[in-house]
Coordinates of C-alpha atoms in Angstrom, one line a residue:
X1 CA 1.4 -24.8 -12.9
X2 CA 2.6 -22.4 -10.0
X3 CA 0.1 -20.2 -8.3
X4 CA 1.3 -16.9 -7.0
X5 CA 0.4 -16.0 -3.3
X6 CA -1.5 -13.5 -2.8
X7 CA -2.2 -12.2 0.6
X8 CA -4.6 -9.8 2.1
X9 CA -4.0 -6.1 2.1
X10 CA -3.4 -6.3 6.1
X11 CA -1.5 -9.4 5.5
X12 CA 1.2 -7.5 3.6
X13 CA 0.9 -4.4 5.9
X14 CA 2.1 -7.0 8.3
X15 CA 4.4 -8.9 6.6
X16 CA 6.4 -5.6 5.4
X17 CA 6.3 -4.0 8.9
X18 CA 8.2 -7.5 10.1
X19 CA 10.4 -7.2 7.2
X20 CA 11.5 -3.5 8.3
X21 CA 11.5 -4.6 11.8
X22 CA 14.3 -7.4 10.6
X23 CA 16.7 -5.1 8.2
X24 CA 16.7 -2.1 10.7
X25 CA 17.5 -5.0 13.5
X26 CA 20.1 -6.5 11.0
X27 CA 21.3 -2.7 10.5
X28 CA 21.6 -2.2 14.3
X29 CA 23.2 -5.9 14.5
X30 CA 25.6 -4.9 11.3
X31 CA 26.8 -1.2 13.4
X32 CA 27.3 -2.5 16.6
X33 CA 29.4 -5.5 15.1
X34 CA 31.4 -2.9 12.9
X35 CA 31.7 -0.7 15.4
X36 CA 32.8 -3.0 18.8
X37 CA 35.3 -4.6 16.3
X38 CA 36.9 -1.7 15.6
X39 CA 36.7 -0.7 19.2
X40 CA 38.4 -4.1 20.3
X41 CA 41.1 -3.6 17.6
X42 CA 42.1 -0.4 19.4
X43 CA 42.0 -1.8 22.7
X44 CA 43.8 -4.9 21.4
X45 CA 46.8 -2.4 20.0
X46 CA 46.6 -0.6 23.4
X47 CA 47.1 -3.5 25.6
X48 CA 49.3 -5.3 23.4
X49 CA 51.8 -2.9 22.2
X50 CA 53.7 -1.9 25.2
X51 CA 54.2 -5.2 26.7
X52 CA 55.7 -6.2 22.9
X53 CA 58.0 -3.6 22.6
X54 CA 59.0 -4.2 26.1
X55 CA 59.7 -8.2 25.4
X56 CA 60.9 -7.4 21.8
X57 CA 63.0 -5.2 22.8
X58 CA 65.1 -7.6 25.7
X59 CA 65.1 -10.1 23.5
X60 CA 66.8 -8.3 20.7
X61 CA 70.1 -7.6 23.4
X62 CA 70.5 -11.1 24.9
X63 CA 73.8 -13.0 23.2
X64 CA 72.4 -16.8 22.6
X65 CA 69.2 -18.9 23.0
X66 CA 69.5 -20.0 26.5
X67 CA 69.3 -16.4 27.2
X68 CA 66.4 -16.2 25.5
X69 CA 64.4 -18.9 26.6
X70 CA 64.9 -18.0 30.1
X71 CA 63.5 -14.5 29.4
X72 CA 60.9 -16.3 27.4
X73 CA 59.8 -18.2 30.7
X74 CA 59.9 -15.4 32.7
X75 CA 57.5 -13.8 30.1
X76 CA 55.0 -16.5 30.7
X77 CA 55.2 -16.8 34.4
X78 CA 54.5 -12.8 34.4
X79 CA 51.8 -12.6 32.0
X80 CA 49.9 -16.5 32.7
X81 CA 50.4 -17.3 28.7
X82 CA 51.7 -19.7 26.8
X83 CA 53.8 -18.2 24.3
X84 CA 54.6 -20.4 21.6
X85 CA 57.6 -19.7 19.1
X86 CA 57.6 -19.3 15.8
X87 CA 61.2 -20.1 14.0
X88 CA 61.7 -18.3 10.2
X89 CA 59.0 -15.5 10.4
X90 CA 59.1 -13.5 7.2
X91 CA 56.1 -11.5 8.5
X92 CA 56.4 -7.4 7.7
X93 CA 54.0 -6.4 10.9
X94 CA 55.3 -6.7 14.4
X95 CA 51.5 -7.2 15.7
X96 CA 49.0 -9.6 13.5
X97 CA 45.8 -10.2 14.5
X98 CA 45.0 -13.3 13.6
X99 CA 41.5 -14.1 15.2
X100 CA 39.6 -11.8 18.0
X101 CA 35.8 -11.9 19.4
X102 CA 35.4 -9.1 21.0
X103 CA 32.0 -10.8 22.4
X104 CA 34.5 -13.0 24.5
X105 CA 37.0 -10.6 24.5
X106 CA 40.1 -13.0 23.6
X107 CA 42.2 -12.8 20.6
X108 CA 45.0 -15.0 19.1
X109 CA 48.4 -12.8 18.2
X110 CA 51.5 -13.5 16.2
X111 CA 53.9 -11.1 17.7
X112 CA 57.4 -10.7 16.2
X113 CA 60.2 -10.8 18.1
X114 CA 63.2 -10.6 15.5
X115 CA 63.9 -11.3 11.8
X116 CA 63.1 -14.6 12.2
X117 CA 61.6 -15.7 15.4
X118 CA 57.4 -14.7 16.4
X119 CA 55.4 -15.9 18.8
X120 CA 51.6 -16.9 19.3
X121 CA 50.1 -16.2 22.1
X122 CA 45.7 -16.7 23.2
X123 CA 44.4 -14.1 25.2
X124 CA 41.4 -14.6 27.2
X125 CA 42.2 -12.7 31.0
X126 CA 43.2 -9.6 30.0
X127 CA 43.7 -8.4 34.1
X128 CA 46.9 -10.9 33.9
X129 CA 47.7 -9.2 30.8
X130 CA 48.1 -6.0 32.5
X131 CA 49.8 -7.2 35.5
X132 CA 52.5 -9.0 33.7
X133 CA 53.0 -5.6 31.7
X134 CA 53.6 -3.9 34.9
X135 CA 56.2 -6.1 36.5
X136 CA 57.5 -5.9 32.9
X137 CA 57.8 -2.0 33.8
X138 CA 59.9 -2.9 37.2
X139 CA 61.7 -5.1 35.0
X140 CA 63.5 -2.6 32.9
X141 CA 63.4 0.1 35.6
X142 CA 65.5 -1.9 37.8
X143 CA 67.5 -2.9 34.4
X144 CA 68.6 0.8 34.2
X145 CA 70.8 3.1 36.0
X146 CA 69.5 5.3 38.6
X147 CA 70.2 8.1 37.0
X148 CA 68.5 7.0 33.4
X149 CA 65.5 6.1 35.5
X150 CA 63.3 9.0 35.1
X151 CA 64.2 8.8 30.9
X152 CA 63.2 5.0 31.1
X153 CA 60.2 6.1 32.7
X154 CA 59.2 8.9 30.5
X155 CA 59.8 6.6 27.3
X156 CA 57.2 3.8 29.1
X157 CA 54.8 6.7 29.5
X158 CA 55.0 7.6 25.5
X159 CA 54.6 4.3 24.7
X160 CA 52.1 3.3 27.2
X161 CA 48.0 3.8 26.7
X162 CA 48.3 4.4 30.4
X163 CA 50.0 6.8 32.9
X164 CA 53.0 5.3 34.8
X165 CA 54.3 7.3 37.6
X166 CA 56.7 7.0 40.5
X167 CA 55.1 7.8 43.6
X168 CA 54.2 7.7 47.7
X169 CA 51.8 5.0 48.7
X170 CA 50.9 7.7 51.3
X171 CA 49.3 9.6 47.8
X172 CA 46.7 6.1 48.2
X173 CA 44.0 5.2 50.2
X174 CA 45.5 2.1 50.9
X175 CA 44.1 -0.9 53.0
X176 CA 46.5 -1.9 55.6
X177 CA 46.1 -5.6 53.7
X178 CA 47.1 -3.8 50.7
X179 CA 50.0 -1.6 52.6
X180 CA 51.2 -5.3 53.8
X181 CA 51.4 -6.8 50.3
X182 CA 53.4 -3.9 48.9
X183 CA 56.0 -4.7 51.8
X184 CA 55.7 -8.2 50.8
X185 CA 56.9 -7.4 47.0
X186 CA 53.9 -7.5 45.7
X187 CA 51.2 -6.4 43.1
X188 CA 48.1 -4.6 44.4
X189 CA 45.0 -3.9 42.1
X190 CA 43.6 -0.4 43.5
X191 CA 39.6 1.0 42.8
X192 CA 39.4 4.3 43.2
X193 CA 36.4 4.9 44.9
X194 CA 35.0 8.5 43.5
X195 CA 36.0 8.0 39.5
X196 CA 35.5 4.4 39.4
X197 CA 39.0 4.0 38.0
X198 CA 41.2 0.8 38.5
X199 CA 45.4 1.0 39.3
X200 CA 48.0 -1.4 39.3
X201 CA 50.1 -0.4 42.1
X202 CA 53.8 -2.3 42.2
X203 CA 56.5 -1.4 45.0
X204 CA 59.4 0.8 44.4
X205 CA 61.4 1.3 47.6
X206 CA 60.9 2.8 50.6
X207 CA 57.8 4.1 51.2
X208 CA 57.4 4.4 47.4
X209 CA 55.2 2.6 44.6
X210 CA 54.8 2.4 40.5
X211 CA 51.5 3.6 39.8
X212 CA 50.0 2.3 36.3
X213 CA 46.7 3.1 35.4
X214 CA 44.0 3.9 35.0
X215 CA 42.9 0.9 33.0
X216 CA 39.2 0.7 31.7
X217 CA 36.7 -2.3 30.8
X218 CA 36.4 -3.1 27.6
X219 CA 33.2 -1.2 26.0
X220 CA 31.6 -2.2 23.4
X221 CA 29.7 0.8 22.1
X222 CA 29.4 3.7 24.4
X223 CA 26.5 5.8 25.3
X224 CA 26.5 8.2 23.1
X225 CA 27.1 5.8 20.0
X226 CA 23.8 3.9 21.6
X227 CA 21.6 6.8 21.5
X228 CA 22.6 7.9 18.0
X229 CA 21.8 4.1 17.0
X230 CA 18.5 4.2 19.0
X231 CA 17.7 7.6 17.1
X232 CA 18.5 6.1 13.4
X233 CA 16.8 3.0 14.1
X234 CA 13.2 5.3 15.1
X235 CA 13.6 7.4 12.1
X236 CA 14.4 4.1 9.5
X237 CA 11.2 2.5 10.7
X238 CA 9.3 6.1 10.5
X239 CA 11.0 6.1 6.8
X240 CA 9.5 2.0 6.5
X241 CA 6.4 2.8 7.8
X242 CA 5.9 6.0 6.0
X243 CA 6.6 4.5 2.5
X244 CA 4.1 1.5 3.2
X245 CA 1.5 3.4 4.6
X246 CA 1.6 6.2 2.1
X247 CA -0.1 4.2 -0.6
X248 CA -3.3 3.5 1.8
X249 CA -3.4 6.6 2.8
X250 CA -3.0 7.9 -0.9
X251 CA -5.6 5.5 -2.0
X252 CA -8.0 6.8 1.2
X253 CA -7.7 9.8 0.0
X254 CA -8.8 9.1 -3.6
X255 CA -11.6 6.9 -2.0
X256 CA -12.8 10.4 0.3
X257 CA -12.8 12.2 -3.1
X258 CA -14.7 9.9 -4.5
X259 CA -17.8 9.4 -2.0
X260 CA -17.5 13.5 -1.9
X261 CA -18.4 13.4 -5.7
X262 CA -20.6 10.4 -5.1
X263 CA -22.3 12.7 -2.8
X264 CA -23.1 15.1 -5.0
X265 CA -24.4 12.8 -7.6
X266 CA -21.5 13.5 -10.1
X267 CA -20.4 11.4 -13.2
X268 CA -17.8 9.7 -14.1
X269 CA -16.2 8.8 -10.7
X270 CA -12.8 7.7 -10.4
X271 CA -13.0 5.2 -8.1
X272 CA -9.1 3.9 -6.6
X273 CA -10.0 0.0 -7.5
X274 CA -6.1 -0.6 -8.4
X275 CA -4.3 -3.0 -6.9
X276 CA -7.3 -5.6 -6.4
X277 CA -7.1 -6.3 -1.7
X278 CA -9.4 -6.0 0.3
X279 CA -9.6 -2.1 0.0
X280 CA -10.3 -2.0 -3.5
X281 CA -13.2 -4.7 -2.5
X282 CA -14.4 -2.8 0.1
X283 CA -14.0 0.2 -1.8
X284 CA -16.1 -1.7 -4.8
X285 CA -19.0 -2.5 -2.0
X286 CA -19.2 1.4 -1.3
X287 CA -18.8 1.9 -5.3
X288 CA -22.1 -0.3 -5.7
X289 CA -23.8 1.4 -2.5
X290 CA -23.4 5.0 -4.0
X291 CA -24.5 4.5 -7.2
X292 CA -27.8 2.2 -5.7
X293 CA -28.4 5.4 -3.5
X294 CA -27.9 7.7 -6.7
X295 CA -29.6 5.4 -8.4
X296 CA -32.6 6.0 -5.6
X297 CA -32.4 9.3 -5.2
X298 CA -32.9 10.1 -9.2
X299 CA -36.0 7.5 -9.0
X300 CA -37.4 9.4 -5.7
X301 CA -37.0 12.1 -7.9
X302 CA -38.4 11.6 -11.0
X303 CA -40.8 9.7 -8.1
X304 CA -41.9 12.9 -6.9
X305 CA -42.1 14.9 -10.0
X306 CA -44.6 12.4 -11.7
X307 CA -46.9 11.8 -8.2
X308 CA -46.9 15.6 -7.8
X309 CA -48.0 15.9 -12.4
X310 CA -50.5 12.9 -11.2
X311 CA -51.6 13.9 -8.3
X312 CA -52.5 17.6 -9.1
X313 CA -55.1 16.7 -12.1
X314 CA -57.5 15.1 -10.1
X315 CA -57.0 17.3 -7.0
X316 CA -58.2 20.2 -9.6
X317 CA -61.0 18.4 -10.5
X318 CA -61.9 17.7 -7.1
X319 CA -61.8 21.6 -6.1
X320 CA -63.8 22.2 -9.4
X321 CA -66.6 19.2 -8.7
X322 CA -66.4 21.2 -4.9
X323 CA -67.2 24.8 -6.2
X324 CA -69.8 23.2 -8.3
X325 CA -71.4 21.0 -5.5
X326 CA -71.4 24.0 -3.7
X327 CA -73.6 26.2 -6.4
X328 CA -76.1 22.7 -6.6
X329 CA -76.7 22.4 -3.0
X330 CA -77.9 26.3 -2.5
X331 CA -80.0 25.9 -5.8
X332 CA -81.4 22.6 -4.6
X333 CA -80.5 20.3 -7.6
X334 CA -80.2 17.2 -6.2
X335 CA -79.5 15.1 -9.4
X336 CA -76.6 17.7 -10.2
X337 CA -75.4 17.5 -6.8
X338 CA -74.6 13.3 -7.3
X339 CA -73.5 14.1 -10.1
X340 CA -70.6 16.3 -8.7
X341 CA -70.6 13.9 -5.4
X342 CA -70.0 10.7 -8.0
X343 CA -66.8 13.3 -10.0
X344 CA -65.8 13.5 -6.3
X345 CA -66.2 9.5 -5.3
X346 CA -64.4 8.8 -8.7
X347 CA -61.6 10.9 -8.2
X348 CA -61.1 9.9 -4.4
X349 CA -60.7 6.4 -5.7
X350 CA -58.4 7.3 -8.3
X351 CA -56.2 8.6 -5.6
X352 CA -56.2 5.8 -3.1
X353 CA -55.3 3.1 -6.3
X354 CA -52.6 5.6 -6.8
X355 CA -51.7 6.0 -3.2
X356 CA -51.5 2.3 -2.7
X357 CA -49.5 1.5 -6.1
X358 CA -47.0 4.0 -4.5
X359 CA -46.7 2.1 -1.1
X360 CA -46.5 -1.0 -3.4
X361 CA -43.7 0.6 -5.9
X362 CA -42.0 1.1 -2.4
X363 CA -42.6 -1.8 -0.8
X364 CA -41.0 -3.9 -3.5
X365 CA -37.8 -1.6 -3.7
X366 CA -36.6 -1.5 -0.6
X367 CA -37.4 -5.1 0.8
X368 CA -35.0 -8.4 0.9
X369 CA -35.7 -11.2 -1.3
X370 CA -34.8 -13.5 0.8
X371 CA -37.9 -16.8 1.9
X372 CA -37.2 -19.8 3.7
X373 CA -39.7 -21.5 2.1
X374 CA -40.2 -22.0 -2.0
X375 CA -43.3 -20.7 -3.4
X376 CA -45.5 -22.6 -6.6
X377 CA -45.4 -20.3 -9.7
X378 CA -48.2 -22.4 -10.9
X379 CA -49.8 -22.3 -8.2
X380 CA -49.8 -18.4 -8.2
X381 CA -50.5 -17.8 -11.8
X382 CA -53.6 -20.2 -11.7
X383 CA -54.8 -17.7 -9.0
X384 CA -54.2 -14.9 -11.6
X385 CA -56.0 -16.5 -14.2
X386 CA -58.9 -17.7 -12.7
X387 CA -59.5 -14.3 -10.5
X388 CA -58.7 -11.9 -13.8
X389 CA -61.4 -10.6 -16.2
X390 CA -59.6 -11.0 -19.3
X391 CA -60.3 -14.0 -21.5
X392 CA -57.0 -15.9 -21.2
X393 CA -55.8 -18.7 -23.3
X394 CA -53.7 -21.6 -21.3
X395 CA -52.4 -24.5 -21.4
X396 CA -54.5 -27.2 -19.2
X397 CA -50.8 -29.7 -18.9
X398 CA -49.2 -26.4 -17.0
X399 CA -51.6 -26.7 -13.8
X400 CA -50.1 -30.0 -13.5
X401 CA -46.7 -29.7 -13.2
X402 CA -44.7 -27.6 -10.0
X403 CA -42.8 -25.3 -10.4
X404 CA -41.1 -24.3 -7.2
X405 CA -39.1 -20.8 -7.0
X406 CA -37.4 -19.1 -3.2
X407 CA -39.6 -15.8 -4.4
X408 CA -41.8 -13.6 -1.9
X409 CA -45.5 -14.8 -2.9
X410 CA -47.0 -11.0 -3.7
X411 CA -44.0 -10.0 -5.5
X412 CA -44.8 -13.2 -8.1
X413 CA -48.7 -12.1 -8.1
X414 CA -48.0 -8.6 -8.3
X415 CA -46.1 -9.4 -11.1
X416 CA -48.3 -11.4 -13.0
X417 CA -51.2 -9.5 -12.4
X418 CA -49.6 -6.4 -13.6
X419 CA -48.2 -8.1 -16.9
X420 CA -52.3 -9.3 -17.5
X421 CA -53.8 -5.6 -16.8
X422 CA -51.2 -4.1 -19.5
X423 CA -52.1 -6.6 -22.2
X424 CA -56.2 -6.9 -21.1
X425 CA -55.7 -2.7 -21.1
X426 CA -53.9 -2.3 -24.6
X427 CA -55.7 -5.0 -26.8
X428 CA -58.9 -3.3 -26.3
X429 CA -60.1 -6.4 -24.0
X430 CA -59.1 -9.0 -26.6
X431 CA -58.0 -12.7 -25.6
X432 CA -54.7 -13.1 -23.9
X433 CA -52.3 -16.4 -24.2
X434 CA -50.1 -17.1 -20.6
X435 CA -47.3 -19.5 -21.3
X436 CA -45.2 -20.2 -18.1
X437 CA -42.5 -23.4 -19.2
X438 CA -39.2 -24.5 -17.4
X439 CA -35.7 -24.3 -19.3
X440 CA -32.3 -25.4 -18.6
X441 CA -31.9 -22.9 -15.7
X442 CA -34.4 -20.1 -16.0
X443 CA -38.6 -20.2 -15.7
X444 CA -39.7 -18.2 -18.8
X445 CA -43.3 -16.7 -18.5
X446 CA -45.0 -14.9 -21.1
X447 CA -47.8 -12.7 -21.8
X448 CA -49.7 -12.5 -24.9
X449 CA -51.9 -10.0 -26.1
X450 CA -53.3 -8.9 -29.3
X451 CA -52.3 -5.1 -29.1
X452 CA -49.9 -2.8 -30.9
X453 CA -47.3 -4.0 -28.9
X454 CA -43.4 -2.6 -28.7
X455 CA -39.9 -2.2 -29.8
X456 CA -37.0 -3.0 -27.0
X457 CA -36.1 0.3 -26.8
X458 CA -39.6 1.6 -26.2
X459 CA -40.1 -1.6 -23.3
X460 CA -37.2 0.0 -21.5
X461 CA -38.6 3.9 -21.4
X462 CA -41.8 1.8 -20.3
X463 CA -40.2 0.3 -17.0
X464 CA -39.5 3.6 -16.1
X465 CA -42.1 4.8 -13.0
X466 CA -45.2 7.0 -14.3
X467 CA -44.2 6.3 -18.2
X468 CA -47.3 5.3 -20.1
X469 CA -47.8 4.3 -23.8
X470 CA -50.5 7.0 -24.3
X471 CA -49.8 10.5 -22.4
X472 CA -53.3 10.9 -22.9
X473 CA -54.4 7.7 -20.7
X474 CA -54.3 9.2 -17.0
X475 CA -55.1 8.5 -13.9
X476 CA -58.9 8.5 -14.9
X477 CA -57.8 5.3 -17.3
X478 CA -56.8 3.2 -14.3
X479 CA -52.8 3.8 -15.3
X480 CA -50.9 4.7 -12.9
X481 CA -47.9 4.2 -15.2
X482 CA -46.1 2.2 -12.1
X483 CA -47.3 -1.5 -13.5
X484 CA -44.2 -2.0 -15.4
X485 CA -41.9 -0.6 -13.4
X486 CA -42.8 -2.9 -10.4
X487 CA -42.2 -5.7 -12.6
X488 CA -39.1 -4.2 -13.9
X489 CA -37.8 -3.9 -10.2
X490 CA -39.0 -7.4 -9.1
X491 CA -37.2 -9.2 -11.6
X492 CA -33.9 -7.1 -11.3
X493 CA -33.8 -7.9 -7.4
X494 CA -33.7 -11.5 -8.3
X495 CA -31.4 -11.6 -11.4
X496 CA -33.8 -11.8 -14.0
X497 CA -34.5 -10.1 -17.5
X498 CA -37.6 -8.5 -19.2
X499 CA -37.7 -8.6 -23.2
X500 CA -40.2 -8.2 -26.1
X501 CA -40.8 -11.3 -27.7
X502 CA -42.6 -12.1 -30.9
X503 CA -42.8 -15.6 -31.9
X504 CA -46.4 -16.2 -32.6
X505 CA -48.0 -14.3 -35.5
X506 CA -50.6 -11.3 -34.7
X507 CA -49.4 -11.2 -31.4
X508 CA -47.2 -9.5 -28.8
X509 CA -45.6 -10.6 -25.9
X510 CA -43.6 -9.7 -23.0
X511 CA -41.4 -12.6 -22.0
X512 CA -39.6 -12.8 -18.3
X513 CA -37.0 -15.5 -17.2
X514 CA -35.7 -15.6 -14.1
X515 CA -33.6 -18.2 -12.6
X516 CA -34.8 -21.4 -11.0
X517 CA -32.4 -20.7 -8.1
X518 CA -33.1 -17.3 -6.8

């Protein structure tokens, strides 16, 4: 079976930055190939073309082969090729092409020289190229009369890339090396210092030259073509990055919306959880923070509402028993003055077993769960049992066995003791049955009791904080209405449930498993 790779958001951010990275480099790669070939074609018809029709055009007025071949030879010598001949050319084009780099700047031609007779030629030094073409030049000057000079001339200038003029060497900056070789018969290659540009400079009488020129490098891709290149290449990758980032940003967005509505304790919150990376699992850790904190701020409320209903009833009695002391003491009634002192002592106690269910309640929401070391259940509920008031029915083979659980020690008391005050408190102080067993992977406790008992539905308002079975059993009943929650809370920070359970006649029972590995 093949699995499909999946990699992490920033994995893919990566991997399609790369990619664009490699097209718009394959673009760039694709433009400048395009774009230097077609510059090298151009330069190839440039150089090539007027030495041809200069060659082609001798050729076609000598009378026999010998001729020929001599003319051929002379070619060579001038230009440093080989030229190769071709016999029974049926080609159309005078110039074919056929293979050219211009990264090495060489190219192999088939040039046609009649009907039925081409030639081949590699060219790889393009300067001797250029110098043959010039003594070319002289060649059919000389070949001409005097007087058809300046004609031959102005026809090698229209079919020439170049400019070739007849003039003084004086119109030069000439070396006195280069003067001397131009009295010797022959070639000089000129710089010009200020443009850069490079002449071929051939003598032509006295005092005279054939200037040719100028002749440029070979450029690939100019300057300007380079910055538009530079410029398409910035705004492709802006384009690349744009459409890949614009998703994460879109989903952002939707996540900013979403912790703004979280905020404000809204419902029905569209979180972005689509596609499933690392986002949308960070984005489910913040989904699972906000609704704990809403979660904790509609408890803190509720919290607050019920201490403030709880608290107020036995402050007023409190101010009452006060005014009242107050009357006893100036009349001198020292039996109604205990009496109002004992109201007082009653009520202040009522209030600190409040206050310290509340720090409790609090204490068991917001610490960690997490012990080195394993506690014994058994251990803990024989503690219960033993320190309890009720008359509790258990079974002697359980305080053998050990039952070992990674659970905070006053969380599993509180618990316990809790679940035994509810069922002593609402059977009317009958006999209670504790049944604590192992199963395949939970402990199941239960608590018996001989009272009116529960439906599931009613066990669930009940875990809510300050929710009591009778409205009419306050504070002064020794309910704080917190018991259940705090064992509702307990056994949802360690994966656990709390359920009504009836499965011995007459009686009721709450039943909480939680798992042996916590």
């Amino acid at each position: 079976m093949i699995k499909t790779l999946r990699f992490s958001l920033f994995t893919r951010i990566y991997l399609l930055i790369a990619l664009s990275i490699i097209v718009c480099a394959l673009i760039v790669m694709s433009t400048i190939t395009w774009r230097a070939s077609s510059n090298f074609n151009q330069y190839l018809h440039n150089h090539i073309n007027p030495l041809h029709q200069l060659v082609q055009s001798q050729w076609q007025i000598l009378n026999n082969d010998q001729e020929r071949s001599s003319w051929l030879a002379l070619v060579e010598q001038l230009t440093n090729l080989n030229w190769e001949l071709n016999k029974h050319n049926d080609r159309t084009r005078s110039l074919v092409i056929l293979q050219s780099s211009w990264w090495q700047q060489s190219a192999r031609l088939e040039l046609t020289l009649d009907e039925q007779t081409s030639v081949n030629i590699n060219i790889e030094n393009w300067n001797d190229w250029d110098e043959g073409y010039g003594w070319l030049v002289l060649n059919a000057l000389s070949q001409a009369a005097v007087t058809d000079r300046p004609s031959v001339l102005q026809k090698l200038n229209d079919e020439a890339a170049w400019q070739i003029t007849r003039q003084s060497r004086d119109d030069f900056d000439l070396s006195s090396m280069q003067r001397n070789r131009l009295s010797q018969g022959q070639m000089v290659r000129f710089n010009q210092k200020a443009s850069g540009d490079v002449y071929l400079l051939y003598p032509a009488g006295a005092n005279q030259l054939i200037s040719i020129g100028p002749f440029n490098e070979f450029e690939a891709i100019g300057l300007t073509l380079w910055i538009g290149i530079c410029l398409c290449i910035l705004l492709l990758l802006a384009f690349f990055i744009l459409l890949i980032i614009r998703p994460l940003k879109t989903r952002l967005i939707s996540l900013t919306q979403a912790v703004d509505a979280a905020a404000q304790s809204k419902a029905d919150i569209d979180w972005p959880l689509h596609p499933e990376d690392d986002l949308s699992n960070t984005i489910r850790h913040i989904k699972t923070m906000a609704e704990n904190l809403i979660s904790q701020a509609e408890a803190n409320k509720q919290l607050n509402m019920a201490v403030s209903h709880d608290i107020k009833t036995p402050l007023a009695r409190m101010s009452f028993a006060l005014s009242l002391l107050e009357g006893a003491l100036e009349n001198d009634n020292k039996s109604e003055s205990q009496k109002y002192i004992d109201r007082l002592n009653t009520d202040v106690e009522v209030l600190t077993n409040l206050v310290q269910e509340l720090l409790m309640f609090h204490r068991i929401n917001s610490q960690s769960n997490q012990v080195t070391e394993p506690i014994d259940l058994v251990s803990i509920c024989r503690k219960a049992v033993s320190s309890h008031e009720a008359e509790i029915e258990v079974d002697e083979h359980l305080w053998t066995q050990k039952m070992p659980c990674y659970l905070p020690a006053y969380q599993w008391q509180r618990l316990i003791n809790n679940l035994l005050d509810n069922a002593w408190q609402y059977s009317d102080h009958r006999p209670i049955k504790l049944s604590l067993t192992r199963e395949e992977f939970n402990y199941s406790l239960i608590i018996y009791d001989q009272g009116p008992g529960m439906t599931q539905t009613q066990l669930e308002r009940m875990t809510q904080p300050f929710t009591r079975a009778e409205e009419s059993r306050g504070l002064g009943a020794g309910n704080s209405g917190l018991g259940l929650a705090m064992v509702q809370n307990i056994i949802q920070q360690i994966g656990g449930r709390l359920e009504v359970c009836r499965d011995i006649p007459d009686y009721f029972g709450l039943k909480i498993s939680i798992p042996t590995k916590t």
